[in-house]
Amino acid sequence: MSPAHHAAARGFPAFPARRGGRASGQSFWARQWTAAVEDVWPEQQPLKQGRSLARSGRTGPLTVSPGRVLARTEEGEQTRTTRLTLTVLDDDAWDTVWERAADRPATAEALLAGELPEDLLEAVEDARARMLPGYGDLDADCDCDTPGHPCPHATALAYQLSWLLDTDPWLLPLIRGRSAEQAVEDLKSTLLLRALTAGTPTHADADADADADADADDGDGDGDGGEGSGAPAPAPHNTATDGTAPDAPDAPDGPDGQGGAYDPGTHPHQQAAYTRPRTALPALPPLPEPPAAPGEPLTGIEADPLDRLAADAGLYARELLAHLHGFTDAPPAPPDLWQDTVRLAATHPDPRAVQRLRAGCGRPAGELDRAVAAWRTGGRTALEVLERPWRPTGQQTARARTALAAGWEEELPRIDTDGNHWTLTGRGLQLRLGRDGRWYPYRLHATVWWPAGPPCADPAEALADLTALPDEDAPQPD
């Protein structure tokens, strides 16, 4: 295993200024990090100042390395250097972490796939190690003159690290001394060592077997077949004659092949899989009709680009697979003429094709361009959000308002609600709730609402991103 200090440091550019919204990250690991930091540093004043400084755009760039997070803050003509330090876990501690992770098949599988699963935190706690900061573990050093500890620069750096954890939670193990690559290799070594030694009896096992044999030879039980009774062992039950349940079958040889007792709980997951009742597979959806060959290629060549055709086929195959797995009630319907027109215009590489589609679609000028803008942010679902308003239930609206109020740290702007359209009064900004539960941002140009970016599942984060958008001119057709 590589020593912890050999893990590579990583650098990140400074975050731009943010107006409003949450100052901490929203992923599981970001929330855990923020909660731990605020538990170690409970004073509200430096935390509040740190949140404001984190959103100001004056902190950064950031460097994350084993045991340290560093950033520089610009304050007028001065530059402040701030460091957060945490204890790096040694090799023995990491070995124990991987042993505990290997005890959890789902955790190990996720780690090997490059993910950082939430239940790794339980494995770390079982190993009596620390992944999150704690008392006496997290410290800060800054060259500012602030008398209190921690200073606002340190808390701002802690909040910005939570933003990084939203996109790359592996930074947390890196601070403790293991990069993602090292962690996966360490876990592979642990699993391989387990596989190689699974069938090898230990000295303790041999001593236990010997004691068991001795007890069997020298037994002094007073039941039937005991010492001095001279009676033969009782015959096994016969279900055909006495109607009783049969005795358990003879135990198979142990994993070492030497006739050791077999533990039925050794492979519970495999046994559970084989005892599940068999169910019939759902019928496969019908295959789509072969595409008709166009009379005149739009690009002027004999075939449209194959990468676009492959991408469309892959998207449709994914929708079919989602139906087979039960995520949708019905197989995806083929796109209608308008949806297919929008799809082609949004993905076709030749601008001449887009011009022909715009001229021949039979829609008012600009409507195709607006639909294309929506498609590029979220495909068919985003197009439905643009064209088909709907009215959420009262429970859905109340839940959205609660999430927005809980996630917005400043005074909420005034919002007018009309069905799934939430409009910021007098701002020319709007959020639209899609049927997929995501919020789609819109901006008013002249008298027409245009898509303004990709959707977001958190209404507070979507509103913060929307209010932070720079002013821009109306979109121009391709």
Tab-separated table of C-alpha atoms in Angstrom:
chain	number	residue	atom	x	y	z
A	1	MET	CA	0.000	0.000	0.000
A	2	SER	CA	1.175	3.470	-0.694
A	3	PRO	CA	1.897	5.690	2.304
A	4	ALA	CA	-0.663	8.394	2.926
A	5	HIS	CA	1.714	11.221	2.156
A	6	HIS	CA	2.154	9.885	-1.395
A	7	ALA	CA	-1.496	10.656	-2.264
A	8	ALA	CA	-1.577	13.394	-4.894
A	9	ALA	CA	-2.818	16.868	-4.015
A	10	ARG	CA	-5.606	18.312	-6.150
A	11	GLY	CA	-6.277	21.918	-7.092
A	12	PHE	CA	-9.582	23.644	-7.842
A	13	PRO	CA	-10.345	27.119	-9.232
A	14	ALA	CA	-12.000	29.779	-7.124
A	15	PHE	CA	-15.786	29.663	-6.907
A	16	PRO	CA	-17.614	32.585	-8.529
A	17	ALA	CA	-19.769	34.860	-6.403
A	18	ARG	CA	-23.159	33.442	-5.427
A	19	ARG	CA	-26.232	35.479	-4.635
A	20	GLY	CA	-28.487	33.852	-2.064
A	21	GLY	CA	-29.134	30.153	-1.750
A	22	ARG	CA	-27.537	27.658	0.561
A	23	ALA	CA	-23.960	28.153	1.684
A	24	SER	CA	-23.306	24.437	2.224
A	25	GLY	CA	-23.281	21.482	-0.137
A	26	GLN	CA	-26.367	19.315	-0.551
A	27	SER	CA	-25.055	15.784	-1.116
A	28	PHE	CA	-24.909	13.240	1.718
A	29	TRP	CA	-21.170	13.640	2.268
A	30	ALA	CA	-21.368	17.435	1.997
A	31	ARG	CA	-24.113	17.550	4.634
A	32	GLN	CA	-22.192	15.195	6.932
A	33	TRP	CA	-19.045	17.313	6.568
A	34	THR	CA	-20.911	20.568	7.269
A	35	ALA	CA	-22.717	19.125	10.299
A	36	ALA	CA	-19.428	17.841	11.743
A	37	VAL	CA	-17.682	21.192	11.201
A	38	GLU	CA	-20.539	23.126	12.797
A	39	ASP	CA	-20.474	20.684	15.710
A	40	VAL	CA	-16.744	21.245	16.273
A	41	TRP	CA	-17.069	25.021	15.766
A	42	PRO	CA	-20.519	25.846	17.231
A	43	GLU	CA	-20.082	29.638	17.504
A	44	GLN	CA	-22.672	31.212	15.206
A	45	GLN	CA	-20.902	34.491	14.419
A	46	PRO	CA	-17.845	33.057	12.594
A	47	LEU	CA	-20.099	30.550	10.842
A	48	LYS	CA	-22.397	33.298	9.603
A	49	GLN	CA	-19.444	35.434	8.484
A	50	GLY	CA	-17.892	32.399	6.798
A	51	ARG	CA	-21.059	31.656	4.811
A	52	SER	CA	-21.140	35.235	3.559
A	53	LEU	CA	-17.443	35.174	2.668
A	54	ALA	CA	-17.781	31.808	0.898
A	55	ARG	CA	-20.447	33.258	-1.407
A	56	SER	CA	-18.498	36.459	-2.087
A	57	GLY	CA	-16.219	34.953	-4.757
A	58	ARG	CA	-13.068	36.231	-3.003
A	59	THR	CA	-11.877	32.830	-1.693
A	60	GLY	CA	-9.755	30.518	-3.787
A	61	PRO	CA	-8.280	28.755	-5.605
A	62	LEU	CA	-8.404	25.706	-3.316
A	63	THR	CA	-5.894	22.885	-2.823
A	64	VAL	CA	-6.903	19.589	-1.213
A	65	SER	CA	-4.163	17.199	-0.083
A	66	PRO	CA	-3.689	14.557	2.634
A	67	GLY	CA	-4.230	16.226	5.984
A	68	ARG	CA	-4.745	19.721	4.604
A	69	VAL	CA	-7.105	22.053	2.721
A	70	LEU	CA	-5.612	25.400	1.661
A	71	ALA	CA	-7.013	28.560	0.076
A	72	ARG	CA	-6.110	32.198	-0.351
A	73	THR	CA	-8.579	35.045	0.143
A	74	GLU	CA	-8.246	38.430	-1.543
A	75	GLU	CA	-8.999	41.376	0.763
A	76	GLY	CA	-8.203	44.629	-0.953
A	77	GLU	CA	-4.461	44.684	-1.487
A	78	GLN	CA	-3.865	41.856	0.987
A	79	THR	CA	-4.002	38.117	0.479
A	80	ARG	CA	-4.885	35.835	3.397
A	81	THR	CA	-3.659	32.242	3.429
A	82	THR	CA	-5.910	29.810	5.294
A	83	ARG	CA	-5.315	26.134	6.098
A	84	LEU	CA	-7.602	23.496	7.511
A	85	THR	CA	-5.737	20.505	8.939
A	86	LEU	CA	-7.012	17.038	9.838
A	87	THR	CA	-5.301	13.876	11.015
A	88	VAL	CA	-4.166	11.467	8.297
A	89	LEU	CA	-5.094	7.842	8.993
A	90	ASP	CA	-2.151	5.437	9.064
A	91	ASP	CA	-1.965	2.216	7.044
A	92	ASP	CA	-3.221	0.040	9.925
A	93	ALA	CA	-6.312	2.209	10.326
A	94	TRP	CA	-7.056	2.058	6.608
A	95	ASP	CA	-6.561	-1.735	6.608
A	96	THR	CA	-9.197	-2.005	9.311
A	97	VAL	CA	-11.542	0.267	7.356
A	98	TRP	CA	-11.271	-1.949	4.273
A	99	GLU	CA	-11.836	-5.071	6.401
A	100	ARG	CA	-15.057	-3.567	7.750
A	101	ALA	CA	-16.057	-2.460	4.236
A	102	ALA	CA	-15.426	-5.986	2.914
A	103	ASP	CA	-17.872	-7.272	5.545
A	104	ARG	CA	-20.586	-5.322	3.686
A	105	PRO	CA	-20.995	-6.710	0.127
A	106	ALA	CA	-23.054	-3.739	-1.095
A	107	THR	CA	-20.493	-1.270	0.274
A	108	ALA	CA	-17.583	-3.129	-1.297
A	109	GLU	CA	-19.382	-3.375	-4.642
A	110	ALA	CA	-20.087	0.369	-4.686
A	111	LEU	CA	-16.488	1.220	-3.781
A	112	LEU	CA	-15.124	-1.002	-6.544
A	113	ALA	CA	-17.475	0.782	-8.965
A	114	GLY	CA	-15.871	4.104	-8.061
A	115	GLU	CA	-18.667	5.336	-5.784
A	116	LEU	CA	-18.429	6.465	-2.164
A	117	PRO	CA	-21.498	4.834	-0.566
A	118	GLU	CA	-23.180	6.350	2.453
A	119	ASP	CA	-22.796	3.230	4.582
A	120	LEU	CA	-19.007	3.501	4.316
A	121	LEU	CA	-19.410	5.872	7.246
A	122	GLU	CA	-20.632	2.940	9.361
A	123	ALA	CA	-17.653	0.849	8.274
A	124	VAL	CA	-15.296	3.652	9.296
A	125	GLU	CA	-16.989	3.938	12.689
A	126	ASP	CA	-16.786	0.149	13.176
A	127	ALA	CA	-13.065	0.432	12.467
A	128	ARG	CA	-12.820	3.083	15.220
A	129	ALA	CA	-11.447	5.549	12.689
A	130	ARG	CA	-12.524	9.015	11.615
A	131	MET	CA	-13.641	10.173	8.201
A	132	LEU	CA	-15.429	13.318	9.377
A	133	PRO	CA	-13.799	16.008	11.537
A	134	GLY	CA	-14.120	15.814	15.315
A	135	TYR	CA	-12.947	17.535	18.469
A	136	GLY	CA	-9.168	17.760	18.624
A	137	ASP	CA	-8.953	16.593	15.027
A	138	LEU	CA	-9.952	19.651	12.960
A	139	ASP	CA	-7.782	22.745	13.267
A	140	ALA	CA	-7.396	25.974	11.320
A	141	ASP	CA	-4.469	28.303	10.677
A	142	CYS	CA	-4.826	31.725	9.047
A	143	ASP	CA	-2.508	34.751	8.809
A	144	CYS	CA	-5.354	37.212	9.409
A	145	ASP	CA	-5.572	39.305	12.584
A	146	THR	CA	-8.966	38.020	13.696
A	147	PRO	CA	-8.761	37.315	17.457
A	148	GLY	CA	-11.419	34.606	17.506
A	149	HIS	CA	-10.946	30.970	16.520
A	150	PRO	CA	-11.949	29.907	13.993
A	151	CYS	CA	-11.784	32.992	11.811
A	152	PRO	CA	-14.325	33.659	9.012
A	153	HIS	CA	-11.704	32.659	6.410
A	154	ALA	CA	-11.475	29.175	7.954
A	155	THR	CA	-15.232	28.640	8.129
A	156	ALA	CA	-15.615	29.956	4.559
A	157	LEU	CA	-13.044	27.411	3.405
A	158	ALA	CA	-14.930	24.650	5.238
A	159	TYR	CA	-18.193	25.608	3.507
A	160	GLN	CA	-16.527	25.744	0.090
A	161	LEU	CA	-15.082	22.289	0.655
A	162	SER	CA	-18.663	21.041	1.100
A	163	TRP	CA	-19.405	22.434	-2.377
A	164	LEU	CA	-16.534	20.370	-3.762
A	165	LEU	CA	-17.882	17.273	-1.985
A	166	ASP	CA	-21.129	17.675	-3.940
A	167	THR	CA	-19.267	16.789	-7.131
A	168	ASP	CA	-16.391	14.680	-5.767
A	169	PRO	CA	-16.952	13.012	-2.358
A	170	TRP	CA	-13.622	11.161	-2.760
A	171	LEU	CA	-11.920	14.337	-1.537
A	172	LEU	CA	-12.885	13.286	1.982
A	173	PRO	CA	-10.795	10.066	1.922
A	174	LEU	CA	-8.031	12.052	0.198
A	175	ILE	CA	-7.825	14.398	3.179
A	176	ARG	CA	-7.478	11.319	5.378
A	177	GLY	CA	-4.686	9.975	3.187
A	178	ARG	CA	-6.206	7.846	0.439
A	179	SER	CA	-7.010	8.873	-3.122
A	180	ALA	CA	-9.836	7.118	-4.966
A	181	GLU	CA	-7.374	4.993	-6.936
A	182	GLN	CA	-5.485	3.940	-3.807
A	183	ALA	CA	-8.700	3.142	-1.960
A	184	VAL	CA	-9.954	0.835	-4.723
A	185	GLU	CA	-6.601	-0.957	-4.953
A	186	ASP	CA	-6.463	-1.387	-1.157
A	187	LEU	CA	-9.973	-2.858	-1.102
A	188	LYS	CA	-9.128	-5.211	-3.975
A	189	SER	CA	-6.108	-6.459	-2.015
A	190	THR	CA	-8.266	-7.040	1.060
A	191	LEU	CA	-10.883	-8.977	-0.909
A	192	LEU	CA	-8.224	-11.014	-2.721
A	193	LEU	CA	-6.526	-11.935	0.557
A	194	ARG	CA	-9.870	-13.058	1.952
A	195	ALA	CA	-10.542	-15.208	-1.099
A	196	LEU	CA	-7.115	-16.840	-0.914
A	197	THR	CA	-7.398	-17.660	2.799
A	198	ALA	CA	-11.097	-18.580	2.903
A	199	GLY	CA	-10.441	-22.343	2.796
A	200	THR	CA	-7.326	-22.441	4.981
A	201	PRO	CA	-8.001	-23.777	8.539
A	202	THR	CA	-6.377	-21.799	11.322
A	203	HIS	CA	-4.580	-23.237	14.371
A	204	ALA	CA	-7.550	-22.235	16.481
A	205	ASP	CA	-9.880	-24.207	14.190
A	206	ALA	CA	-7.638	-27.283	14.436
A	207	ASP	CA	-7.522	-27.092	18.255
A	208	ALA	CA	-11.305	-26.727	18.398
A	209	ASP	CA	-11.788	-29.796	16.148
A	210	ALA	CA	-9.428	-31.814	18.317
A	211	ASP	CA	-11.285	-30.851	21.486
A	212	ALA	CA	-14.595	-31.753	19.868
A	213	ASP	CA	-13.278	-35.226	18.867
A	214	ALA	CA	-11.984	-35.816	22.381
A	215	ASP	CA	-15.319	-34.865	23.891
A	216	ALA	CA	-17.095	-37.247	21.507
A	217	ASP	CA	-14.802	-40.168	22.483
A	218	ASP	CA	-14.934	-39.530	26.249
A	219	GLY	CA	-18.551	-38.399	26.457
A	220	ASP	CA	-20.380	-39.260	29.677
A	221	GLY	CA	-23.890	-38.312	28.685
A	222	ASP	CA	-26.704	-40.035	30.504
A	223	GLY	CA	-29.100	-40.228	27.564
A	224	ASP	CA	-29.708	-43.060	25.131
A	225	GLY	CA	-26.498	-44.240	23.565
A	226	GLY	CA	-24.408	-42.753	26.420
A	227	GLU	CA	-21.452	-44.388	28.112
A	228	GLY	CA	-22.174	-47.815	29.452
A	229	SER	CA	-25.649	-48.035	28.027
A	230	GLY	CA	-24.735	-50.494	25.329
A	231	ALA	CA	-27.733	-49.377	23.354
A	232	PRO	CA	-27.367	-48.689	19.642
A	233	ALA	CA	-27.967	-45.221	18.241
A	234	PRO	CA	-31.648	-44.539	17.505
A	235	ALA	CA	-32.730	-45.152	13.940
A	236	PRO	CA	-33.665	-42.142	11.777
A	237	HIS	CA	-37.306	-41.245	11.344
A	238	ASN	CA	-39.116	-42.513	8.315
A	239	THR	CA	-41.671	-40.079	7.007
A	240	ALA	CA	-43.307	-42.823	4.993
A	241	THR	CA	-44.212	-44.803	8.163
A	242	ASP	CA	-44.469	-42.405	11.110
A	243	GLY	CA	-45.394	-39.146	9.381
A	244	THR	CA	-42.811	-37.103	11.243
A	245	ALA	CA	-40.333	-34.667	9.750
A	246	PRO	CA	-37.088	-36.189	8.541
A	247	ASP	CA	-33.817	-35.461	10.272
A	248	ALA	CA	-31.509	-32.873	8.761
A	249	PRO	CA	-29.360	-34.348	5.972
A	250	ASP	CA	-25.752	-35.136	6.606
A	251	ALA	CA	-23.653	-31.969	6.569
A	252	PRO	CA	-21.410	-31.713	3.523
A	253	ASP	CA	-17.690	-31.348	3.763
A	254	GLY	CA	-16.360	-28.002	4.936
A	255	PRO	CA	-14.605	-25.597	2.594
A	256	ASP	CA	-11.288	-27.334	3.220
A	257	GLY	CA	-12.667	-30.637	1.914
A	258	GLN	CA	-11.732	-32.461	5.182
A	259	GLY	CA	-15.219	-33.185	6.370
A	260	GLY	CA	-15.554	-30.176	8.673
A	261	ALA	CA	-18.987	-28.978	9.712
A	262	TYR	CA	-20.700	-26.789	7.147
A	263	ASP	CA	-22.189	-23.547	8.398
A	264	PRO	CA	-25.496	-22.880	6.571
A	265	GLY	CA	-25.100	-19.171	7.266
A	266	THR	CA	-21.820	-18.915	5.379
A	267	HIS	CA	-23.432	-17.704	2.147
A	268	PRO	CA	-26.832	-16.255	3.134
A	269	HIS	CA	-27.119	-14.014	0.061
A	270	GLN	CA	-26.531	-16.880	-2.367
A	271	GLN	CA	-28.984	-19.130	-0.497
A	272	ALA	CA	-31.617	-16.393	-0.468
A	273	ALA	CA	-31.230	-15.942	-4.215
A	274	TYR	CA	-31.878	-19.636	-4.903
A	275	THR	CA	-34.888	-19.810	-2.572
A	276	ARG	CA	-36.759	-16.957	-4.204
A	277	PRO	CA	-39.892	-18.039	-6.083
A	278	ARG	CA	-39.519	-17.911	-9.824
A	279	THR	CA	-41.587	-15.271	-11.567
A	280	ALA	CA	-42.375	-14.902	-15.230
A	281	LEU	CA	-40.456	-12.257	-17.117
A	282	PRO	CA	-42.533	-9.419	-18.582
A	283	ALA	CA	-43.199	-9.520	-22.290
A	284	LEU	CA	-40.710	-7.564	-24.345
A	285	PRO	CA	-42.045	-4.414	-26.011
A	286	PRO	CA	-42.505	-4.577	-29.774
A	287	LEU	CA	-39.563	-3.617	-31.900
A	288	PRO	CA	-39.803	-0.245	-33.638
A	289	GLU	CA	-40.392	-0.166	-37.359
A	290	PRO	CA	-37.271	0.211	-39.507
A	291	PRO	CA	-36.640	3.866	-40.341
A	292	ALA	CA	-37.678	4.887	-43.792
A	293	ALA	CA	-34.889	6.036	-46.079
A	294	PRO	CA	-35.204	9.771	-46.857
A	295	GLY	CA	-35.716	10.720	-50.463
A	296	GLU	CA	-32.987	13.336	-50.334
A	297	PRO	CA	-30.314	13.316	-47.620
A	298	LEU	CA	-30.474	16.541	-45.633
A	299	THR	CA	-26.702	16.786	-45.396
A	300	GLY	CA	-26.099	16.253	-49.083
A	301	ILE	CA	-24.340	12.932	-48.496
A	302	GLU	CA	-25.610	9.388	-48.769
A	303	ALA	CA	-26.218	8.869	-45.023
A	304	ASP	CA	-26.804	10.993	-41.960
A	305	PRO	CA	-24.050	10.881	-39.288
A	306	LEU	CA	-23.987	7.477	-37.611
A	307	ASP	CA	-23.124	8.874	-34.205
A	308	ARG	CA	-26.483	10.665	-34.025
A	309	LEU	CA	-28.348	7.546	-35.079
A	310	ALA	CA	-26.496	5.467	-32.485
A	311	ALA	CA	-27.225	8.029	-29.773
A	312	ASP	CA	-30.941	8.022	-30.602
A	313	ALA	CA	-31.047	4.233	-30.610
A	314	GLY	CA	-29.255	4.105	-27.274
A	315	LEU	CA	-31.690	6.583	-25.737
A	316	TYR	CA	-34.702	4.618	-26.927
A	317	ALA	CA	-33.154	1.348	-25.702
A	318	ARG	CA	-32.649	2.915	-22.294
A	319	GLU	CA	-36.319	3.931	-22.124
A	320	LEU	CA	-37.326	0.361	-23.009
A	321	LEU	CA	-35.025	-1.028	-20.335
A	322	ALA	CA	-36.506	1.356	-17.770
A	323	HIS	CA	-39.956	-0.015	-18.582
A	324	LEU	CA	-38.794	-3.629	-18.273
A	325	HIS	CA	-37.401	-2.836	-14.831
A	326	GLY	CA	-40.720	-1.389	-13.713
A	327	PHE	CA	-39.798	2.293	-13.612
A	328	THR	CA	-42.582	3.219	-16.036
A	329	ASP	CA	-46.102	1.860	-16.444
A	330	ALA	CA	-45.903	1.547	-20.218
A	331	PRO	CA	-43.178	1.296	-22.832
A	332	PRO	CA	-42.105	4.641	-24.257
A	333	ALA	CA	-44.252	5.851	-27.092
A	334	PRO	CA	-42.421	6.763	-30.267
A	335	PRO	CA	-42.011	10.519	-30.641
A	336	ASP	CA	-44.700	12.290	-32.608
A	337	LEU	CA	-43.875	14.381	-35.666
A	338	TRP	CA	-43.255	17.579	-33.686
A	339	GLN	CA	-41.101	15.903	-31.041
A	340	ASP	CA	-39.027	14.210	-33.708
A	341	THR	CA	-38.636	17.517	-35.539
A	342	VAL	CA	-37.390	19.182	-32.359
A	343	ARG	CA	-35.043	16.277	-31.646
A	344	LEU	CA	-33.508	16.459	-35.100
A	345	ALA	CA	-33.087	20.224	-34.911
A	346	ALA	CA	-31.504	19.993	-31.448
A	347	THR	CA	-29.015	17.262	-32.339
A	348	HIS	CA	-28.321	17.564	-36.047
A	349	PRO	CA	-24.779	18.801	-36.772
A	350	ASP	CA	-25.646	20.487	-40.082
A	351	PRO	CA	-27.137	24.002	-39.681
A	352	ARG	CA	-28.686	23.715	-43.141
A	353	ALA	CA	-30.851	20.875	-41.843
A	354	VAL	CA	-32.033	23.051	-38.970
A	355	GLN	CA	-32.950	25.830	-41.422
A	356	ARG	CA	-35.010	23.408	-43.503
A	357	LEU	CA	-36.773	22.081	-40.412
A	358	ARG	CA	-37.536	25.620	-39.280
A	359	ALA	CA	-38.993	26.513	-42.665
A	360	GLY	CA	-41.018	23.327	-43.079
A	361	CYS	CA	-42.320	22.594	-39.569
A	362	GLY	CA	-45.447	24.700	-40.017
A	363	ARG	CA	-45.015	26.492	-36.684
A	364	PRO	CA	-44.669	30.259	-36.030
A	365	ALA	CA	-41.214	31.764	-36.332
A	366	GLY	CA	-39.095	31.189	-33.220
A	367	GLU	CA	-41.246	28.385	-31.796
A	368	LEU	CA	-38.894	25.680	-33.049
A	369	ASP	CA	-35.883	27.553	-31.668
A	370	ARG	CA	-37.500	27.769	-28.233
A	371	ALA	CA	-38.406	24.074	-28.330
A	372	VAL	CA	-34.831	23.222	-29.356
A	373	ALA	CA	-33.511	25.229	-26.382
A	374	ALA	CA	-35.772	23.223	-24.076
A	375	TRP	CA	-34.793	19.884	-25.626
A	376	ARG	CA	-31.116	20.623	-25.097
A	377	THR	CA	-31.678	21.091	-21.357
A	378	GLY	CA	-33.573	17.855	-20.728
A	379	GLY	CA	-34.882	16.042	-23.806
A	380	ARG	CA	-38.523	15.109	-24.219
A	381	THR	CA	-39.369	15.852	-20.568
A	382	ALA	CA	-38.046	19.408	-20.857
A	383	LEU	CA	-40.091	19.908	-24.037
A	384	GLU	CA	-43.238	18.838	-22.162
A	385	VAL	CA	-42.409	21.325	-19.388
A	386	LEU	CA	-42.207	24.067	-22.018
A	387	GLU	CA	-45.440	23.223	-23.813
A	388	ARG	CA	-47.735	21.485	-21.329
A	389	PRO	CA	-48.511	23.287	-18.055
A	390	TRP	CA	-50.095	21.189	-15.327
A	391	ARG	CA	-51.402	21.701	-11.810
A	392	PRO	CA	-49.562	19.909	-8.967
A	393	THR	CA	-51.523	18.661	-5.969
A	394	GLY	CA	-51.761	20.778	-2.848
A	395	GLN	CA	-49.410	18.382	-1.090
A	396	GLN	CA	-46.787	18.717	-3.823
A	397	THR	CA	-46.993	22.511	-3.704
A	398	ALA	CA	-46.764	22.613	0.095
A	399	ARG	CA	-43.781	20.258	0.076
A	400	ALA	CA	-42.029	22.443	-2.493
A	401	ARG	CA	-42.664	25.607	-0.458
A	402	THR	CA	-41.308	23.925	2.674
A	403	ALA	CA	-38.158	22.782	0.877
A	404	LEU	CA	-37.666	26.260	-0.574
A	405	ALA	CA	-38.093	27.983	2.790
A	406	ALA	CA	-35.777	25.528	4.555
A	407	GLY	CA	-33.041	25.845	1.958
A	408	TRP	CA	-33.079	29.615	1.447
A	409	GLU	CA	-31.006	31.389	4.090
A	410	GLU	CA	-32.044	34.931	3.177
A	411	GLU	CA	-35.449	36.535	2.769
A	412	LEU	CA	-37.341	34.787	0.008
A	413	PRO	CA	-38.188	36.925	-3.030
A	414	ARG	CA	-41.866	37.321	-3.819
A	415	ILE	CA	-43.120	34.435	-5.931
A	416	ASP	CA	-46.404	34.180	-7.843
A	417	THR	CA	-47.563	30.589	-8.267
A	418	ASP	CA	-49.751	29.460	-11.174
A	419	GLY	CA	-49.936	25.696	-11.444
A	420	ASN	CA	-46.408	24.406	-11.984
A	421	HIS	CA	-45.132	27.905	-12.905
A	422	TRP	CA	-43.413	29.817	-10.059
A	423	THR	CA	-42.625	33.361	-11.210
A	424	LEU	CA	-40.411	35.857	-9.381
A	425	THR	CA	-42.511	39.007	-9.364
A	426	GLY	CA	-41.061	41.796	-11.478
A	427	ARG	CA	-37.801	39.918	-12.130
A	428	GLY	CA	-38.525	38.198	-15.439
A	429	LEU	CA	-37.447	34.870	-13.907
A	430	GLN	CA	-39.468	31.692	-13.498
A	431	LEU	CA	-39.165	28.122	-12.232
A	432	ARG	CA	-41.312	25.353	-13.707
A	433	LEU	CA	-41.911	22.109	-11.859
A	434	GLY	CA	-41.731	19.117	-14.186
A	435	ARG	CA	-43.619	15.894	-13.677
A	436	ASP	CA	-40.245	14.272	-13.007
A	437	GLY	CA	-39.939	16.355	-9.808
A	438	ARG	CA	-37.197	18.631	-11.151
A	439	TRP	CA	-37.277	22.417	-11.454
A	440	TYR	CA	-36.628	23.977	-14.849
A	441	PRO	CA	-35.388	27.618	-14.989
A	442	TYR	CA	-36.911	30.121	-17.433
A	443	ARG	CA	-36.136	33.737	-18.348
A	444	LEU	CA	-38.500	36.249	-19.949
A	445	HIS	CA	-37.350	37.756	-23.264
A	446	ALA	CA	-39.729	40.422	-24.552
A	447	THR	CA	-43.036	38.639	-23.855
A	448	VAL	CA	-41.862	35.043	-24.308
A	449	TRP	CA	-40.477	32.669	-21.677
A	450	TRP	CA	-37.280	30.886	-22.750
A	451	PRO	CA	-35.476	27.941	-21.072
A	452	ALA	CA	-32.518	29.291	-19.101
A	453	GLY	CA	-30.537	26.214	-18.118
A	454	PRO	CA	-30.600	22.592	-16.964
A	455	PRO	CA	-33.098	21.401	-14.330
A	456	CYS	CA	-32.378	20.857	-10.645
A	457	ALA	CA	-34.061	18.619	-8.057
A	458	ASP	CA	-33.718	21.144	-5.190
A	459	PRO	CA	-35.978	24.214	-5.549
A	460	ALA	CA	-33.703	26.347	-3.338
A	461	GLU	CA	-30.643	25.486	-5.392
A	462	ALA	CA	-32.563	26.035	-8.636
A	463	LEU	CA	-33.749	29.447	-7.413
A	464	ALA	CA	-30.211	30.425	-6.329
A	465	ASP	CA	-28.795	29.455	-9.721
A	466	LEU	CA	-31.599	31.295	-11.492
A	467	THR	CA	-31.151	34.553	-9.556
A	468	ALA	CA	-27.394	34.392	-10.110
A	469	LEU	CA	-27.722	34.251	-13.903
A	470	PRO	CA	-26.196	37.257	-15.656
A	471	ASP	CA	-28.378	39.466	-17.796
A	472	GLU	CA	-28.277	38.447	-21.435
A	473	ASP	CA	-29.896	39.221	-24.741
A	474	ALA	CA	-32.652	37.124	-26.241
A	475	PRO	CA	-31.453	33.822	-27.714
A	476	GLN	CA	-30.620	33.869	-31.392
A	477	PRO	CA	-31.574	31.021	-33.778
A	478	ASP	CA	-28.815	28.682	-34.869
